PDB file of C-alpha atoms in Angstrom:
ATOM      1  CA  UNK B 291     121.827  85.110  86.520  1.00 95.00           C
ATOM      2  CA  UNK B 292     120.494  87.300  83.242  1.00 97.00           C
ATOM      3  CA  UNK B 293     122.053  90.270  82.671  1.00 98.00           C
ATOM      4  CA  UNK B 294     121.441  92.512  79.643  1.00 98.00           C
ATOM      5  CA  UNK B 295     124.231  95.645  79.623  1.00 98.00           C
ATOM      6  CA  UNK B 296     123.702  98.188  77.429  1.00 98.00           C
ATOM      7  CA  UNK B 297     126.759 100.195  75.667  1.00 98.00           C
ATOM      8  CA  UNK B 298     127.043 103.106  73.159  1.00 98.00           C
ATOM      9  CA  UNK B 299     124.891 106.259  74.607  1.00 97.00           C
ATOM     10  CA  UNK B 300     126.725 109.525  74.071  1.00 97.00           C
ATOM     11  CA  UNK B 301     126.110 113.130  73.860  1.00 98.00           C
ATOM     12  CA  UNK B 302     125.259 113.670  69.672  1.00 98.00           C
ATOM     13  CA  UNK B 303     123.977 116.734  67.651  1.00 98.00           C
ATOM     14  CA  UNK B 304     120.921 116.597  66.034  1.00 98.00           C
ATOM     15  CA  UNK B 305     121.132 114.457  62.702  1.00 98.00           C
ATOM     16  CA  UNK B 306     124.132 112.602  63.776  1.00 98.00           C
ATOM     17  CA  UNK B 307     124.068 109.016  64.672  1.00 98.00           C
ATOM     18  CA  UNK B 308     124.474 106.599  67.359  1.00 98.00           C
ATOM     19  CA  UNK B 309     124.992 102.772  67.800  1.00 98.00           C
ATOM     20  CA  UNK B 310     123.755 101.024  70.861  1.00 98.00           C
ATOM     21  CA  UNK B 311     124.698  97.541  71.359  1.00 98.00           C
ATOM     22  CA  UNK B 312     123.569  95.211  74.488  1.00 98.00           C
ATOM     23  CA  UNK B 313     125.512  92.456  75.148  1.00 98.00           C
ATOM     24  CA  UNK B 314     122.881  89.439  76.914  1.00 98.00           C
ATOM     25  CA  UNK B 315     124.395  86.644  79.549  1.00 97.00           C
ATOM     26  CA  UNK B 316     122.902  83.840  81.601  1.00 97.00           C
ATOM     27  CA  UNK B 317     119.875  83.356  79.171  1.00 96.00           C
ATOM     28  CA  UNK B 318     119.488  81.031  75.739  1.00 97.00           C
ATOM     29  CA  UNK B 319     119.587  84.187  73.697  1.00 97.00           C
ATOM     30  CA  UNK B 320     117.819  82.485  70.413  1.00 96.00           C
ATOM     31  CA  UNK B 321     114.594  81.821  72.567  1.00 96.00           C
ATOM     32  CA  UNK B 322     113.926  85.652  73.021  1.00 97.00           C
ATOM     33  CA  UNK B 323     112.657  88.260  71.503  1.00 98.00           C
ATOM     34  CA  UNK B 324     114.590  91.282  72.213  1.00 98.00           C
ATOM     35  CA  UNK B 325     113.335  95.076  72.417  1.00 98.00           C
ATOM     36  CA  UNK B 326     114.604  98.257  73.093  1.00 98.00           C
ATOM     37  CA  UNK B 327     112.823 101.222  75.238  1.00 98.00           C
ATOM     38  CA  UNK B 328     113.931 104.576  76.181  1.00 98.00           C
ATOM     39  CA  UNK B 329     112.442 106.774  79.006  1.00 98.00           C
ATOM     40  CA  UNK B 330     113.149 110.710  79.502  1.00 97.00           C
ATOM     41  CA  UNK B 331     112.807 112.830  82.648  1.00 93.00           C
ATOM     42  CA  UNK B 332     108.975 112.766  84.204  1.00 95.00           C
ATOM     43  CA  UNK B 333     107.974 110.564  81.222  1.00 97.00           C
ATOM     44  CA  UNK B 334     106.666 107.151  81.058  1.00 97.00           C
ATOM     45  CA  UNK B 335     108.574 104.280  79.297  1.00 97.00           C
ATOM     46  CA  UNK B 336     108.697 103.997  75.698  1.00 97.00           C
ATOM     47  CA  UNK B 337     108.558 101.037  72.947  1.00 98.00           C
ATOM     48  CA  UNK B 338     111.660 101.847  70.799  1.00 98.00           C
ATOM     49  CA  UNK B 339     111.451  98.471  69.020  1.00 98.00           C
ATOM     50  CA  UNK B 340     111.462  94.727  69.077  1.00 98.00           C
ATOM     51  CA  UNK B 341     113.319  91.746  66.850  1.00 98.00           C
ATOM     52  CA  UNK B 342     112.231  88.280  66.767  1.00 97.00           C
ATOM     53  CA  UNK B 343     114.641  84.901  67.687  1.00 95.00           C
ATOM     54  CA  UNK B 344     115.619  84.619  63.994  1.00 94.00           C
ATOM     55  CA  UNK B 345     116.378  88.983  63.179  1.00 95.00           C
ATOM     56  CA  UNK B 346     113.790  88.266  60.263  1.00 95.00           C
ATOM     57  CA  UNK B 347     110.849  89.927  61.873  1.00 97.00           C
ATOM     58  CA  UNK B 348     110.808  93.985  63.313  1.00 97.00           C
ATOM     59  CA  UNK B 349     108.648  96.508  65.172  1.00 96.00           C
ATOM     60  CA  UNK B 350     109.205  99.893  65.355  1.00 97.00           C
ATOM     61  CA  UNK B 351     106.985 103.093  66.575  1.00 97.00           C
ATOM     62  CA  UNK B 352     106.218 105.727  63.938  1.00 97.00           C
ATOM     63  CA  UNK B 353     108.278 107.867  66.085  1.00 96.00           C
ATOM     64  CA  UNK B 354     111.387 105.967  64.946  1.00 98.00           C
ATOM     65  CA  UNK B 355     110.461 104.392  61.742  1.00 97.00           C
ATOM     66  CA  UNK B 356     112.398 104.774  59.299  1.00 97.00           C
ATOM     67  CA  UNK B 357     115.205 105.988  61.288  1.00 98.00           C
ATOM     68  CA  UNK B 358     115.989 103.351  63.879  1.00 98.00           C
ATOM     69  CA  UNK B 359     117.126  99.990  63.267  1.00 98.00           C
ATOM     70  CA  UNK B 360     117.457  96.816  65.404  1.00 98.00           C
ATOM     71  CA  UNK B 361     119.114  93.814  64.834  1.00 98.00           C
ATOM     72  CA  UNK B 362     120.672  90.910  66.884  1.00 98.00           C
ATOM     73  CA  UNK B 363     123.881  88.718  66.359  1.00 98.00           C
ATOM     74  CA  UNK B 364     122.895  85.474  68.100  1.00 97.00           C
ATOM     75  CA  UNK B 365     126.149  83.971  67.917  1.00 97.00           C
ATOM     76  CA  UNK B 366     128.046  86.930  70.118  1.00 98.00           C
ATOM     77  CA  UNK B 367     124.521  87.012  71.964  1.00 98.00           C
ATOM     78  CA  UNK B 368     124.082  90.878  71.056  1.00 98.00           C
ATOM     79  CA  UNK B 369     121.267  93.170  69.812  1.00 98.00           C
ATOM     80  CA  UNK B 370     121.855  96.122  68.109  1.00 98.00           C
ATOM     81  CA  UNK B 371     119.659  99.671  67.811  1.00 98.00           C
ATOM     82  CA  UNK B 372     121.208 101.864  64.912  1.00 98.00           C
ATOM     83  CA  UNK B 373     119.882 105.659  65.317  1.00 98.00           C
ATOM     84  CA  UNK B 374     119.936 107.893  62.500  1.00 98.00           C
ATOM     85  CA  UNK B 375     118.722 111.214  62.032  1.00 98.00           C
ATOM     86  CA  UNK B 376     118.660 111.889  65.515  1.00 98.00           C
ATOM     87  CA  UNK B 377     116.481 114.632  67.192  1.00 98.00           C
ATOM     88  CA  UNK B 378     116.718 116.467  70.539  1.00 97.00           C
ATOM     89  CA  UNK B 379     113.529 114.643  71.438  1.00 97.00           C
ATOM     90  CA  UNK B 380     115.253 110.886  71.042  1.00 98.00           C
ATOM     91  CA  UNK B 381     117.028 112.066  74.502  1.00 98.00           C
ATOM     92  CA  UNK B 382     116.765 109.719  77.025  1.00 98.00           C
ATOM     93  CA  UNK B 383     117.875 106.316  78.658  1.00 98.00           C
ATOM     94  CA  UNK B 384     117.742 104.105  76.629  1.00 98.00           C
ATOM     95  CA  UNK B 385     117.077 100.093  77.616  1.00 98.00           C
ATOM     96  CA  UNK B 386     117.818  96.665  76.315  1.00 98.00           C
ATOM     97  CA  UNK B 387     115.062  94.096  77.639  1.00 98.00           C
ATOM     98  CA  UNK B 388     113.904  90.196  77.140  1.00 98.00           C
ATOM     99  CA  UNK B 389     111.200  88.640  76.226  1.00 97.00           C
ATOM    100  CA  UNK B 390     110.529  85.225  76.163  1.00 95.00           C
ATOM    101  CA  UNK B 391     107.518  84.879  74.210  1.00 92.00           C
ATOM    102  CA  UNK B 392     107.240  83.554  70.594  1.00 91.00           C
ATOM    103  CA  UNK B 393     107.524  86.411  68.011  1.00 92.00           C
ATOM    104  CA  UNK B 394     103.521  87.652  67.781  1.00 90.00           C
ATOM    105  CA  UNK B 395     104.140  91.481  65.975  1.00 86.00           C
ATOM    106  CA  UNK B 396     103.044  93.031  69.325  1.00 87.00           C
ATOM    107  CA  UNK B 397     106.131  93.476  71.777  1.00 92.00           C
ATOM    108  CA  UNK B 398     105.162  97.338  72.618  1.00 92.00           C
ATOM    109  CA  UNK B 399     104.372  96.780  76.090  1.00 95.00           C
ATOM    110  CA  UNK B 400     106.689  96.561  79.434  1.00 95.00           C
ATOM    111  CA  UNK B 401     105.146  94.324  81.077  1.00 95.00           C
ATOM    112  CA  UNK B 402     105.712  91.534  78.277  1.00 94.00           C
ATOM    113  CA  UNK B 403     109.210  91.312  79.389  1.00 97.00           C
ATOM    114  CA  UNK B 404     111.021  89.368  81.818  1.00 97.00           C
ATOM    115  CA  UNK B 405     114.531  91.056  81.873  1.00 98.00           C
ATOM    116  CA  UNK B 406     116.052  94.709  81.703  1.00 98.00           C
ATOM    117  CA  UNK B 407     119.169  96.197  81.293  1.00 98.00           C
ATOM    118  CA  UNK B 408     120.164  99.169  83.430  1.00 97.00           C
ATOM    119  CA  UNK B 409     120.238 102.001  80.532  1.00 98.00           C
ATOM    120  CA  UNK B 410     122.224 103.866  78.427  1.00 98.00           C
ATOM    121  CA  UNK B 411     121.270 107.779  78.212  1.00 98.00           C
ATOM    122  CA  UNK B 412     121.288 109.016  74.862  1.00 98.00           C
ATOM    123  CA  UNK B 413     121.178 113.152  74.821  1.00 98.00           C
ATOM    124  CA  UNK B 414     120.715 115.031  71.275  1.00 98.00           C
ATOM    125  CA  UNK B 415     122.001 118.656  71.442  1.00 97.00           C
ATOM    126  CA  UNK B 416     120.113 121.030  68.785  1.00 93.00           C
TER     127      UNK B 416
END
């Protein structure tokens, strides 16, 4: 069956950095676009941001932009979210999810995918 495990969540202070990684099994990786979400207590869940099959094509929130980064390693069947400049409001879960749609730009929504990870929580101290 798919899984999607998630890996890297920690306790930071604000402007430090984190790496989370989310290793994907049972699924031919290169056909889906990955994304990342995060929720936090009593909120819904959030677009983080989305890479296509080939890692040549993003999508990112404001919220994020310019400080998060995805990419994927299809070989070792892995995507990647590097956070930088981290602030107390980034805490949350954080979730690695499928989707198996061709790359359109527009990945922002939950429903679009087929498979989730069960979360890494990500808390930023001030």
């Amino acid at each position: 069956q798919v899984q999607l495990v998630e890996s890297g969540g920690g306790l930071v202070q604000a402007g430090g950095s984190l790496r989370l990684s989310c290793a994907a099994s049972g699924l031919t990786f290169t056909r889906y676009v990955m994304g990342w979400f995060r929720q936090a207590p009593g909120k819904e869940r959030e677009f983080v941001s989305a890479i296509s099959w080939s890692g040549t094509s993003t999508q990112y929130p404001d919220s994020v932009k310019g400080r998060f980064t995805i990419s994927r390693d299809n070989p070792k069947n892995a995507v990647y979210l590097q956070m930088n400049s981290l602030k107390p409001e980034d805490t949350a879960v954080y979730y690695c999810a499928a989707d198996g749609e061709p790359w359109r730009g527009a990945h922002a929504r939950t429903y679009e995918y087929d498979y989730w990870g069960q979360g890494t929580q990500v808390t930023v101290s001030s």
